Coordinates of N, CA and C and ligand atoms in Angstrom, one line a residue:
X7 N 31.4 4.5 -16.9 CA 30.4 5.1 -16.6 C 30.9 6.7 -16.9
X8 N 32.5 7.1 -16.8 CA 32.6 8.4 -16.7 C 32.2 9.0 -17.7
X9 N 32.3 8.5 -19.2 CA 32.2 9.5 -19.9 C 30.0 9.9 -20.2
X10 N 29.7 8.9 -19.4 CA 28.1 9.1 -19.7 C 27.5 9.8 -18.4
X11 N 28.5 10.3 -17.4 CA 28.3 10.9 -16.3 C 27.0 11.9 -16.5
X12 N 26.1 11.8 -15.8 CA 25.0 13.2 -15.8 C 25.4 14.3 -15.5
X13 N 26.4 14.3 -14.6 CA 26.9 15.8 -14.3 C 28.1 16.2 -15.4
X14 N 28.5 15.1 -16.5 CA 29.1 15.9 -17.5 C 28.2 16.2 -18.4
X15 N 27.4 16.1 -18.2 CA 26.1 16.4 -19.4 C 25.4 17.8 -18.8
X16 N 25.6 18.3 -17.8 CA 25.3 19.4 -17.1 C 26.0 20.4 -18.1
X17 N 27.3 20.2 -18.1 CA 28.0 21.2 -18.9 C 28.2 21.1 -20.5
X18 N 27.9 20.0 -20.9 CA 27.5 19.3 -22.0 C 26.7 20.7 -22.8
X19 N 25.4 20.6 -21.8 CA 24.2 21.1 -22.3 C 24.7 22.7 -22.6
X20 N 25.1 23.0 -21.7 CA 25.7 24.7 -21.8 C 26.2 24.7 -23.3
X21 N 27.3 24.0 -23.5 CA 28.1 24.5 -24.7 C 27.1 24.2 -26.2
X22 N 26.6 23.1 -25.7 CA 25.6 22.7 -27.1 C 24.7 23.5 -27.2
X23 N 24.3 24.5 -26.2 CA 22.9 25.4 -26.5 C 23.6 26.7 -26.9
X24 N 24.8 26.7 -26.9 CA 25.7 28.2 -27.2 C 25.9 28.1 -29.0
X25 N 25.6 26.7 -29.2 CA 25.9 26.4 -30.6 C 24.5 26.3 -31.0
X26 N 23.5 26.4 -30.5 CA 22.2 26.7 -31.0 C 21.5 25.2 -31.5
X27 N 22.2 24.3 -30.7 CA 21.9 23.0 -31.4 C 20.6 22.7 -30.6
X28 N 20.1 22.8 -29.5 CA 19.0 22.7 -28.5 C 18.1 23.6 -28.8
X29 N 17.1 23.1 -30.0 CA 16.2 23.9 -30.9 C 14.8 23.8 -29.9
X30 N 14.8 22.9 -29.2 CA 13.6 22.5 -28.6 C 13.2 23.6 -27.7
X31 N 12.3 23.3 -27.2 CA 11.9 24.7 -26.0 C 11.5 24.1 -24.7
X32 N 12.0 24.5 -23.7 CA 11.0 23.7 -22.3 C 10.4 24.8 -21.7
X33 N 9.2 24.4 -21.5 CA 8.4 25.4 -20.5 C 8.0 24.7 -19.2
X34 N 7.8 25.8 -18.6 CA 7.4 25.8 -17.1 C 6.1 26.4 -16.7
X35 N 5.0 25.7 -16.2 CA 3.9 26.3 -15.7 C 3.0 26.1 -15.0
X36 N 3.4 27.1 -13.7 CA 2.9 26.7 -12.4 C 1.3 27.1 -12.2
X37 N 0.6 26.1 -12.5 CA -0.9 26.3 -12.3 C -1.4 26.1 -10.8
X38 N -0.2 26.1 -10.3 CA -0.7 25.8 -8.6 C 0.0 26.7 -7.7
X39 N 0.5 27.9 -8.4 CA 1.1 28.8 -7.9 C 0.7 29.4 -6.4
X40 N -0.6 29.3 -6.5 CA -1.0 29.6 -5.0 C -1.5 28.8 -4.1
X41 N -1.2 27.5 -4.0 CA -1.3 26.6 -2.9 C 0.3 26.7 -2.2
X42 N 0.2 26.1 -0.9 CA 1.7 25.8 -0.9 C 2.9 24.9 -1.3
X43 N 2.1 23.8 -1.8 CA 3.4 23.3 -2.7 C 3.8 24.3 -3.7
X44 N 2.7 25.2 -4.5 CA 3.4 25.8 -5.8 C 4.4 26.7 -5.3
X45 N 3.8 27.2 -4.2 CA 4.7 28.4 -3.7 C 6.1 27.8 -3.3
X46 N 5.9 26.8 -3.0 CA 7.1 26.2 -2.4 C 8.2 26.0 -3.7
X47 N 7.5 25.4 -4.7 CA 8.5 25.0 -5.8 C 9.0 26.6 -6.5
X48 N 8.5 27.7 -6.2 CA 8.9 28.8 -7.0 C 10.0 29.4 -6.0
X49 N 10.0 29.2 -4.9 CA 10.9 29.7 -3.8 C 12.1 28.5 -3.7
X50 N 11.8 27.6 -3.9 CA 12.9 26.5 -3.7 C 13.3 25.8 -4.9
X51 N 12.5 25.7 -6.1 CA 13.3 25.0 -7.1 C 13.3 25.9 -8.1
X52 N 12.0 26.4 -8.4 CA 11.9 27.9 -9.6 C 11.9 26.9 -10.8
X53 N 11.4 28.1 -12.0 CA 11.3 28.1 -13.2 C 12.8 27.9 -14.0
X54 N 14.0 28.8 -13.8 CA 15.0 28.9 -14.7 C 15.9 27.4 -14.2
X55 N 16.0 26.6 -12.9 CA 16.5 25.7 -12.5 C 15.9 24.5 -13.3
X56 N 14.2 24.5 -13.3 CA 13.3 23.3 -14.0 C 14.3 23.3 -15.6
X57 N 13.9 24.6 -16.3 CA 14.3 24.6 -17.7 C 15.7 24.3 -18.0
X58 N 16.5 24.5 -17.1 CA 17.8 23.8 -17.2 C 17.9 22.6 -17.5
X59 N 17.5 21.9 -16.2 CA 17.4 20.5 -16.0 C 16.8 19.8 -17.3
X60 N 15.8 20.1 -17.5 CA 15.2 19.7 -18.6 C 15.8 19.4 -19.8
X61 N 16.3 20.6 -20.2 CA 17.4 20.3 -21.2 C 18.4 19.3 -20.9
X62 N 19.3 19.6 -19.7 CA 20.2 18.9 -19.5 C 19.9 16.9 -19.8
X63 N 18.5 16.8 -19.0 CA 18.2 15.4 -19.1 C 17.6 15.3 -20.4
X64 N 17.0 15.8 -21.1 CA 16.9 15.6 -22.5 C 18.2 15.1 -23.2
X65 N 19.2 15.9 -23.2 CA 20.7 15.3 -23.9 C 21.1 14.3 -23.2
X66 N 20.9 14.1 -22.1 CA 21.3 12.9 -21.4 C 21.0 11.8 -21.6
X67 N 19.4 11.9 -22.0 CA 18.5 10.7 -22.6 C 18.6 10.2 -24.0
X68 N 19.2 11.4 -24.8 CA 19.3 10.7 -26.2 C 20.8 10.6 -26.6
X69 N 21.9 11.0 -25.5 CA 23.1 10.6 -25.6 C 23.6 9.4 -25.0
X70 N 23.2 9.2 -23.8 CA 23.7 8.1 -23.0 C 22.7 7.4 -22.8
X71 N 21.2 7.5 -22.6 CA 20.3 6.5 -22.4 C 20.1 5.7 -23.5
X72 N 19.5 6.4 -24.7 CA 19.0 6.1 -26.0 C 20.2 5.7 -27.1
X73 N 21.1 6.5 -26.6 CA 22.2 7.2 -27.7 C 21.5 7.0 -29.2
X74 N 21.0 8.2 -29.4 CA 20.1 8.6 -30.6 C 21.2 9.4 -31.3
X75 N 22.2 9.5 -31.4 CA 22.9 11.0 -31.9 C 22.2 11.0 -33.1
X76 N 21.8 10.2 -34.0 CA 21.4 10.8 -35.2 C 19.6 11.3 -34.8
X77 N 19.4 12.7 -35.4 CA 17.9 13.0 -35.2 C 16.9 12.0 -35.3
X78 N 17.1 11.7 -36.9 CA 16.2 11.0 -37.5 C 15.7 10.0 -36.3
X79 N 16.3 9.3 -35.4 CA 16.1 8.2 -34.5 C 15.3 8.8 -33.4
X80 N 15.6 10.0 -32.9 CA 14.8 10.6 -32.0 C 13.5 10.6 -31.9
X81 N 12.6 11.0 -31.1 CA 11.0 11.1 -30.9 C 11.5 12.7 -31.3
X82 N 10.7 13.3 -32.0 CA 10.7 14.5 -32.3 C 9.7 15.5 -31.7
X83 N 9.5 16.4 -30.7 CA 8.6 17.5 -30.4 C 9.7 18.6 -30.6
X84 N 8.8 19.5 -30.3 CA 8.9 21.2 -30.7 C 9.2 21.9 -28.9
X85 N 8.6 21.0 -28.5 CA 8.6 21.7 -27.0 C 8.4 20.7 -25.9
X86 N 8.5 20.7 -24.5 CA 8.3 20.1 -23.7 C 7.8 20.7 -22.4
X87 N 6.4 20.6 -22.1 CA 5.7 21.2 -21.0 C 5.7 20.7 -19.7
X88 N 6.4 21.2 -18.6 CA 6.4 21.0 -17.3 C 5.1 21.8 -16.8
X89 N 4.2 21.1 -16.0 CA 3.0 21.6 -15.1 C 3.2 21.5 -13.9
X90 N 3.1 22.6 -13.1 CA 2.8 22.3 -11.4 C 1.4 22.0 -11.2
X91 N 0.9 21.1 -11.0 CA -0.1 21.0 -10.5 C -1.0 20.2 -9.2
X92 N -2.0 20.9 -9.0 CA -2.5 20.0 -7.7 C -3.3 18.8 -8.2
X93 N -2.8 17.5 -7.7 CA -3.5 16.4 -8.2 C -2.6 15.2 -7.0
X94 N -3.2 14.1 -6.4 CA -2.5 13.4 -5.6 C -2.6 11.9 -5.8
X95 N -2.8 11.7 -7.0 CA -2.7 10.3 -7.4 C -1.2 9.8 -7.4
X96 N 0.0 10.5 -7.9 CA 1.1 10.2 -8.2 C 2.3 11.5 -7.8
X97 N 3.4 11.5 -7.3 CA 4.5 12.3 -7.8 C 4.2 13.4 -9.0
X98 N 4.3 12.5 -10.2 CA 4.4 13.2 -11.4 C 3.6 12.2 -12.6
X99 N 3.3 12.8 -13.7 CA 2.9 12.0 -14.9 C 3.1 12.5 -16.2
X100 N 3.4 11.8 -17.0 CA 3.8 12.4 -18.6 C 2.2 11.9 -19.3
X101 N 2.1 12.9 -20.1 CA 0.9 12.6 -20.8 C 0.9 13.4 -22.1
X102 N 0.1 12.9 -22.6 CA 0.0 13.5 -24.3 C 1.4 13.3 -24.8
X103 N 1.6 13.9 -25.7 CA 2.8 13.8 -26.8 C 4.4 14.3 -26.0
X104 N 4.0 15.3 -25.2 CA 5.3 15.8 -24.6 C 5.0 16.9 -23.6
X105 N 4.3 16.5 -22.8 CA 3.9 17.0 -21.5 C 4.0 16.5 -20.0
X106 N 4.6 17.1 -18.8 CA 4.6 16.7 -17.6 C 4.1 17.0 -16.9
X107 N 2.9 16.4 -15.7 CA 2.5 17.4 -14.7 C 2.9 16.9 -13.4
X108 N 3.4 17.6 -12.7 CA 4.2 17.4 -11.3 C 3.3 17.7 -10.3
X109 N 2.7 16.9 -9.3 CA 2.2 17.1 -8.1 C 2.5 18.5 -7.3
X110 N 1.8 19.1 -6.9 CA 2.3 20.3 -5.9 C 2.4 19.9 -4.7
X111 N 1.3 18.8 -4.4 CA 1.5 18.0 -2.8 C 2.9 17.4 -2.6
X112 N 3.0 16.5 -3.6 CA 4.2 15.8 -3.5 C 5.5 17.0 -3.1
X113 N 5.6 18.4 -4.0 CA 6.7 19.3 -3.7 C 6.2 19.3 -2.2
X114 N 5.2 19.9 -2.0 CA 5.4 20.2 -0.4 C 5.5 19.2 0.8
X115 N 5.2 18.0 0.5 CA 5.4 17.2 1.2 C 7.3 16.7 1.4
X116 N 7.8 17.2 0.0 CA 9.6 16.8 0.0 C 10.2 17.1 1.4
X117 N 11.2 16.1 1.9 CA 12.2 16.7 2.8 C 13.5 16.4 2.4
X118 N 14.4 17.2 2.8 CA 15.6 17.4 2.3 C 16.0 18.1 1.1
X119 N 16.7 17.7 0.3 CA 17.3 18.3 -1.1 C 16.1 18.3 -2.1
X120 N 15.6 19.5 -1.9 CA 14.4 19.5 -3.0 C 14.5 19.3 -4.4
X121 N 15.7 20.1 -4.8 CA 16.2 20.2 -6.0 C 16.6 18.7 -6.4
X122 N 17.5 18.2 -6.0 CA 18.0 17.0 -5.8 C 17.0 15.9 -6.4
X123 N 15.8 16.0 -5.3 CA 14.8 15.0 -5.5 C 13.8 15.0 -6.5
X124 N 13.8 16.5 -7.0 CA 12.9 16.9 -8.3 C 13.2 16.5 -9.6
X125 N 15.1 16.6 -9.1 CA 15.7 16.3 -10.7 C 15.6 14.6 -10.8
X126 N 15.2 13.6 -9.7 CA 15.4 12.5 -9.9 C 13.6 12.3 -10.5
X127 N 12.8 12.7 -10.3 CA 11.2 13.1 -10.8 C 11.4 13.0 -12.1
X128 N 12.1 14.4 -12.6 CA 12.3 14.9 -13.8 C 13.1 13.7 -15.1
X129 N 14.0 13.2 -14.4 CA 14.4 12.4 -15.3 C 13.8 10.8 -15.6
X130 N 12.8 10.5 -14.5 CA 11.9 9.5 -15.2 C 11.0 10.1 -15.8
X131 N 10.4 11.0 -15.2 CA 9.0 11.5 -16.3 C 9.5 12.3 -18.0
X132 N 11.2 12.6 -17.8 CA 11.5 12.9 -19.5 C 11.5 11.7 -20.1
X133 N 12.0 10.6 -19.3 CA 12.1 9.4 -20.1 C 11.0 9.0 -20.7
X134 N 9.6 9.3 -20.1 CA 8.5 8.9 -20.9 C 8.3 9.9 -22.3
X135 N 8.4 11.1 -22.0 CA 8.5 12.1 -23.3 C 9.1 11.2 -24.6
X136 N 10.5 10.8 -24.2 CA 11.4 10.6 -25.3 C 11.2 8.8 -25.6
X137 N 10.7 8.1 -24.4 CA 10.8 6.7 -25.1 C 10.0 6.4 -26.3
X138 N 10.4 5.4 -26.8 CA 9.2 4.6 -27.8 C 8.8 3.6 -27.1
X139 N 7.4 3.5 -27.7 CA 7.0 2.5 -26.5 C 6.0 1.7 -27.6
X140 N 6.4 1.3 -28.5 CA 5.7 0.3 -29.7 C 4.2 0.9 -30.3
X141 N 4.4 2.1 -30.0 CA 2.8 2.8 -30.1 C 2.1 2.4 -29.5
X142 N 2.1 2.3 -28.1 CA 1.2 2.0 -27.4 C 1.1 0.4 -26.5
X143 N 1.8 -0.2 -27.5 CA 1.6 -1.7 -27.1 C 2.6 -2.4 -26.1
X144 N 3.5 -1.4 -25.6 CA 5.1 -2.0 -24.9 C 4.3 -2.2 -23.5
X145 N 4.3 -3.0 -22.7 CA 3.7 -3.1 -21.2 C 4.2 -2.4 -20.7
X146 N 3.3 -1.9 -19.4 CA 3.6 -0.5 -18.4 C 4.6 -0.9 -17.5
X147 N 5.0 -2.0 -17.2 CA 6.0 -2.7 -16.1 C 7.3 -2.2 -17.0
X148 N 7.6 -2.5 -18.3 CA 8.6 -2.0 -19.1 C 8.9 -0.9 -19.3
X149 N 8.1 0.2 -19.6 CA 8.0 1.1 -19.8 C 8.4 2.1 -18.4
X150 N 7.7 1.7 -17.0 CA 8.1 2.4 -15.8 C 9.4 1.8 -15.3
X151 N 10.1 0.6 -15.7 CA 11.4 -0.1 -16.0 C 12.2 1.2 -16.4
X152 N 12.3 1.3 -17.7 CA 12.8 2.3 -18.4 C 13.2 3.2 -17.7
X153 N 11.9 4.1 -17.5 CA 12.1 5.4 -16.8 C 13.0 5.4 -15.8
X154 N 12.6 4.3 -14.7 CA 13.2 4.4 -13.4 C 15.2 3.9 -14.0
X155 N 15.1 3.2 -14.8 CA 16.9 3.1 -15.5 C 17.3 4.3 -15.4
X156 N 16.7 5.3 -16.5 CA 17.3 6.5 -16.2 C 17.9 7.3 -14.9
X157 N 16.9 6.9 -14.2 CA 17.4 7.4 -12.6 C 18.3 7.0 -12.3
X158 N 18.6 5.7 -12.1 CA 19.6 4.4 -12.1 C 20.9 4.8 -12.6
X159 N 20.7 5.1 -14.0 CA 21.9 5.5 -14.9 C 22.6 6.7 -14.0
X160 N 22.1 7.4 -14.0 CA 22.1 9.0 -13.9 C 22.7 9.1 -12.3
X161 N 22.7 8.1 -11.4 CA 23.0 7.8 -10.1 C 22.3 9.0 -9.5
X162 N 21.1 9.0 -9.4 CA 20.3 9.8 -9.3 C 18.8 9.3 -8.3
X163 N 18.9 7.9 -7.6 CA 18.4 6.9 -6.8 C 18.3 7.7 -5.5
X164 N 16.6 7.2 -5.2 CA 16.8 8.0 -3.9 C 16.2 6.5 -2.7
X165 N 16.8 6.9 -1.3 CA 16.2 5.7 -0.4 C 15.3 5.0 -0.8
X166 N 15.3 4.0 -0.7 CA 14.3 2.7 -1.3 C 14.5 2.2 -2.5
X167 N 15.4 2.5 -3.2 CA 15.3 1.9 -4.8 C 15.8 0.5 -4.5
X168 N 15.3 -0.2 -5.6 CA 15.5 -1.5 -5.4 C 16.8 -1.8 -5.5
X169 N 17.7 -3.4 -4.9 CA 18.8 -3.6 -4.9 C 18.6 -4.5 -6.1
X170 N 19.8 -4.9 -6.8 CA 20.2 -5.6 -7.7 C 19.3 -6.9 -7.1
X171 N 19.0 -8.2 -8.1 CA 18.2 -9.1 -7.7 C 17.1 -8.9 -6.9
X172 N 16.6 -7.6 -6.4 CA 15.2 -7.9 -5.8 C 14.1 -8.1 -6.8
X173 N 12.7 -8.7 -6.3 CA 11.5 -8.5 -6.8 C 11.1 -10.2 -7.6
X174 N 10.0 -10.0 -8.0 CA 9.7 -11.5 -8.3 C 9.2 -11.5 -9.4
X175 N 9.4 -10.5 -10.5 CA 8.9 -10.4 -11.7 C 9.7 -9.3 -12.7
X176 N 10.1 -9.9 -13.9 CA 10.9 -9.1 -14.5 C 10.4 -7.8 -14.9
X177 N 8.7 -7.7 -15.2 CA 8.1 -6.6 -15.5 C 7.4 -6.1 -14.7
X178 N 7.7 -6.3 -13.6 CA 7.3 -5.5 -12.3 C 7.2 -4.3 -12.3
X179 N 8.1 -3.5 -12.7 CA 8.5 -2.1 -13.4 C 9.0 -1.5 -12.3
X180 N 9.3 -0.1 -12.7 CA 9.8 0.9 -11.9 C 11.4 0.2 -11.0
X181 N 12.2 0.4 -10.4 CA 13.4 0.0 -10.1 C 13.4 -1.6 -9.7
X182 N 12.7 -2.5 -9.7 CA 13.0 -3.9 -10.0 C 13.1 -4.0 -11.0
X183 N 12.5 -3.4 -12.3 CA 12.8 -3.4 -14.1 C 14.1 -3.1 -14.0
X184 N 14.3 -1.6 -13.4 CA 15.1 -1.2 -13.6 C 16.5 -1.8 -13.6
X185 N 16.7 -2.5 -12.3 CA 17.8 -3.3 -11.7 C 17.8 -4.5 -13.1
X186 N 16.8 -5.0 -13.4 CA 17.0 -6.4 -14.3 C 17.5 -5.6 -15.6
X187 N 17.3 -4.0 -16.0 CA 17.8 -3.9 -17.4 C 19.1 -3.6 -17.3
X188 N 19.3 -3.1 -15.9 CA 20.9 -2.7 -16.0 C 21.7 -4.4 -15.9
X189 N 21.4 -5.4 -15.4 CA 21.7 -6.7 -15.5 C 21.7 -6.8 -17.0
X190 N 21.1 -6.5 -18.1 CA 20.9 -7.1 -19.4 C 22.0 -6.2 -20.1
X191 N 21.9 -5.0 -19.6 CA 22.9 -4.2 -20.2 C 24.4 -4.5 -20.2
X192 N 24.6 -5.6 -18.9 CA 25.9 -6.3 -18.5 C 26.0 -7.6 -20.0
X193 N 25.0 -8.1 -20.2 CA 24.9 -9.2 -21.0 C 25.1 -8.6 -22.8
X194 N 24.4 -7.6 -22.9 CA 24.7 -7.1 -24.0 C 24.7 -5.7 -24.0
X195 N 26.0 -4.9 -24.3 CA 25.7 -3.8 -24.2 C 25.0 -2.4 -24.7
X196 N 24.5 -1.7 -24.2 CA 23.7 -0.6 -24.8 C 22.1 -1.2 -25.2
X197 N 22.1 -2.5 -24.2 CA 20.8 -3.7 -24.1 C 19.5 -2.3 -24.1
X198 N 19.4 -1.8 -23.5 CA 18.5 -0.5 -23.2 C 18.1 0.2 -24.3
X199 N 19.3 0.8 -25.0 CA 19.2 1.8 -26.1 C 18.7 1.0 -27.4
X200 N 19.3 -0.2 -27.2 CA 18.5 -1.2 -28.5 C 17.3 -1.8 -28.6
X201 N 17.0 -1.8 -27.4 CA 15.4 -2.4 -27.0 C 14.5 -1.4 -27.1
X202 N 15.3 0.1 -26.6 CA 14.2 1.3 -27.1 C 13.9 1.4 -28.6
X203 N 15.2 1.2 -29.5 CA 15.4 1.2 -30.9 C 14.0 0.4 -31.1
X204 N 14.2 -1.0 -30.8 CA 13.3 -1.6 -31.9 C 12.0 -1.8 -31.5
X205 N 11.4 -0.9 -30.4 CA 10.4 -0.5 -29.7 C 9.8 0.6 -30.4
X206 N 10.6 1.0 -31.6 CA 9.7 2.7 -31.9 C 8.0 2.2 -32.8
X207 N 8.1 1.1 -33.4 CA 6.4 1.2 -33.9 C 5.7 0.0 -33.3
X208 N 6.7 -1.3 -32.8 CA 5.7 -2.3 -31.9 C 6.5 -2.8 -30.8
X209 N 6.2 -3.8 -30.1 CA 7.1 -4.2 -28.9 C 6.3 -6.2 -29.3
X210 N 7.4 -6.4 -29.0 CA 7.5 -8.0 -29.0 C 8.2 -8.5 -28.1
X211 N 8.3 -9.5 -26.8 CA 8.7 -9.6 -26.0 C 10.3 -10.6 -26.3
X212 N 10.0 -11.0 -27.7 CA 11.2 -11.6 -28.1 C 12.3 -10.8 -28.5
X213 N 12.2 -9.3 -28.6 CA 13.1 -8.7 -28.3 C 14.3 -8.8 -27.2
X214 N 14.1 -9.3 -26.5 CA 15.1 -9.4 -25.1 C 15.7 -10.9 -25.7
X215 N 15.2 -11.8 -26.6 CA 16.0 -13.3 -27.1 C 17.0 -12.6 -28.1
X216 N 16.4 -11.5 -28.9 CA 17.3 -11.2 -30.0 C 18.4 -10.8 -29.7
X217 N 18.1 -9.8 -28.8 CA 19.1 -8.7 -28.4 C 20.7 -9.5 -27.5
X218 N 19.9 -10.5 -26.7 CA 20.8 -11.6 -25.5 C 21.0 -12.7 -26.1
X219 N 20.4 -13.5 -27.3 CA 20.0 -15.0 -27.0 C 19.5 -15.7 -26.2
X220 N 18.9 -15.1 -25.6 CA 18.3 -15.8 -23.7 C 16.7 -15.5 -24.1
X221 N 15.5 -16.1 -23.8 CA 14.2 -15.7 -23.8 C 14.3 -14.8 -22.4
X222 N 13.3 -13.9 -21.8 CA 13.7 -12.9 -21.0 C 13.2 -13.8 -19.6
X223 N 12.3 -15.0 -19.8 CA 12.3 -15.7 -18.7 C 13.5 -16.3 -18.2
X224 N 14.1 -16.9 -19.4 CA 15.5 -17.2 -18.9 C 16.5 -16.5 -18.6
X225 N 16.5 -15.0 -18.9 CA 17.3 -14.2 -18.4 C 17.0 -13.9 -16.8
X226 N 15.8 -13.7 -16.5 CA 15.4 -12.9 -15.2 C 15.8 -14.2 -14.0
X227 N 15.6 -15.6 -14.3 CA 15.9 -16.7 -13.8 C 17.7 -16.8 -13.7
X228 N 18.3 -16.1 -14.4 CA 20.2 -16.1 -14.4 C 20.1 -14.9 -13.4
X229 N 19.5 -13.7 -13.9 CA 19.6 -12.8 -13.0 C 19.5 -13.0 -11.7
X230 N 17.8 -13.7 -11.1 CA 17.9 -14.1 -9.9 C 18.9 -14.9 -9.2
X231 N 19.7 -16.0 -10.2 CA 20.5 -16.8 -9.8 C 21.9 -16.1 -9.6
X232 N 22.1 -15.2 -10.2 CA 23.5 -14.5 -9.8 C 23.4 -13.4 -8.4
X233 N 22.3 -13.3 -8.4 CA 22.2 -12.6 -6.8 C 21.5 -13.3 -5.6
X234 N 22.0 -14.6 -6.0 CA 21.3 -15.5 -4.5 C 19.8 -15.6 -4.6
X235 N 19.0 -15.2 -5.2 CA 17.7 -15.7 -5.1 C 16.9 -16.7 -5.2
Ligands
NAG5 C1 -2.1 18.0 -16.0 O1 -2.3 19.7 -16.0 C2 -2.7 20.1 -17.2 C3 -2.9 21.9 -16.2 O2 -3.9 21.9 -15.3 C4 -4.2 19.5 -17.3 O3 -5.2 20.5 -18.2 C5 -4.0 18.1 -17.6 O4 -5.3 17.8 -17.8 C6 -3.4 17.2 -16.8 N1 -3.5 16.2 -17.3 C7 -3.3 14.9 -16.4 C8 -3.1 13.7 -17.5 O5 -3.7 15.4 -15.4
NAG6 C1 26.5 8.4 -6.6 O1 26.1 9.2 -5.6 C2 26.6 8.8 -4.4 C3 25.9 10.1 -3.5 O2 24.6 10.5 -3.8 C4 27.9 9.0 -4.5 O3 28.5 8.5 -3.1 C5 28.8 8.3 -5.5 O4 30.3 8.4 -5.3 C6 28.1 8.5 -6.9 N1 28.8 7.6 -7.6 C7 29.2 7.3 -8.8 C8 29.4 6.6 -10.0 O5 29.1 8.4 -9.6
ZN7 ZN1 6.4 6.6 -15.2

């Protein structure tokens, strides 16, 4: 884990940007600046911090999560835009090709270390921006599982995150699927990076078998058995 530690990337990002490799532009637009959550964002998190972690997370996703060191493997965008917006459906949502909306009421309701929790959310949402989704054919449970897998790998999970062996379906999504993907990584090193690569154009559940030698249902049974469920 050490060479891929999220904190190592915090420093790497600075040296990469000195060499001008990070050509991507990160933008933060606080549309909710007049609301309590928007004010709190400006006071406690702020645009400079947000832009900095967007770069750090972007490099972390390409290098450690998807292992796309060749730019031709990466999803190409020329900017990523984070909007702070009033909405209540979720903490955050990735939309379009390269946009993230973060809920101002979510920010207003946070207790504890705001920057730390906001970083967890951004690890999840930035993964959506850069992951392959089989041109829209990958099931949402797997999409959400991969986004939470990034949070897990970065050691940025929050209280209540699933434990290994939790859940009753591999494609339940979020932390349950993230824990299962972590298990698959143990069977086939860099499983998630390889799976993501296969999903560039289309999705097939058989990719699990192609990569591990076992169908996904067998993997799930083995996983549950390993943790005594
Ligand atoms: C995100 O917020 C922007 C700016 O307010 C808005 O134009 C866009 O429709 C929102 N997207 C979603 C998916 O809510
Ligand atoms: C993960 O974070 C916790 C605290 O949030 C820390 O105690 C632990 O050492 C970290 N683990 C790794 C592998 O960095
Ligand atoms: Zn998501």
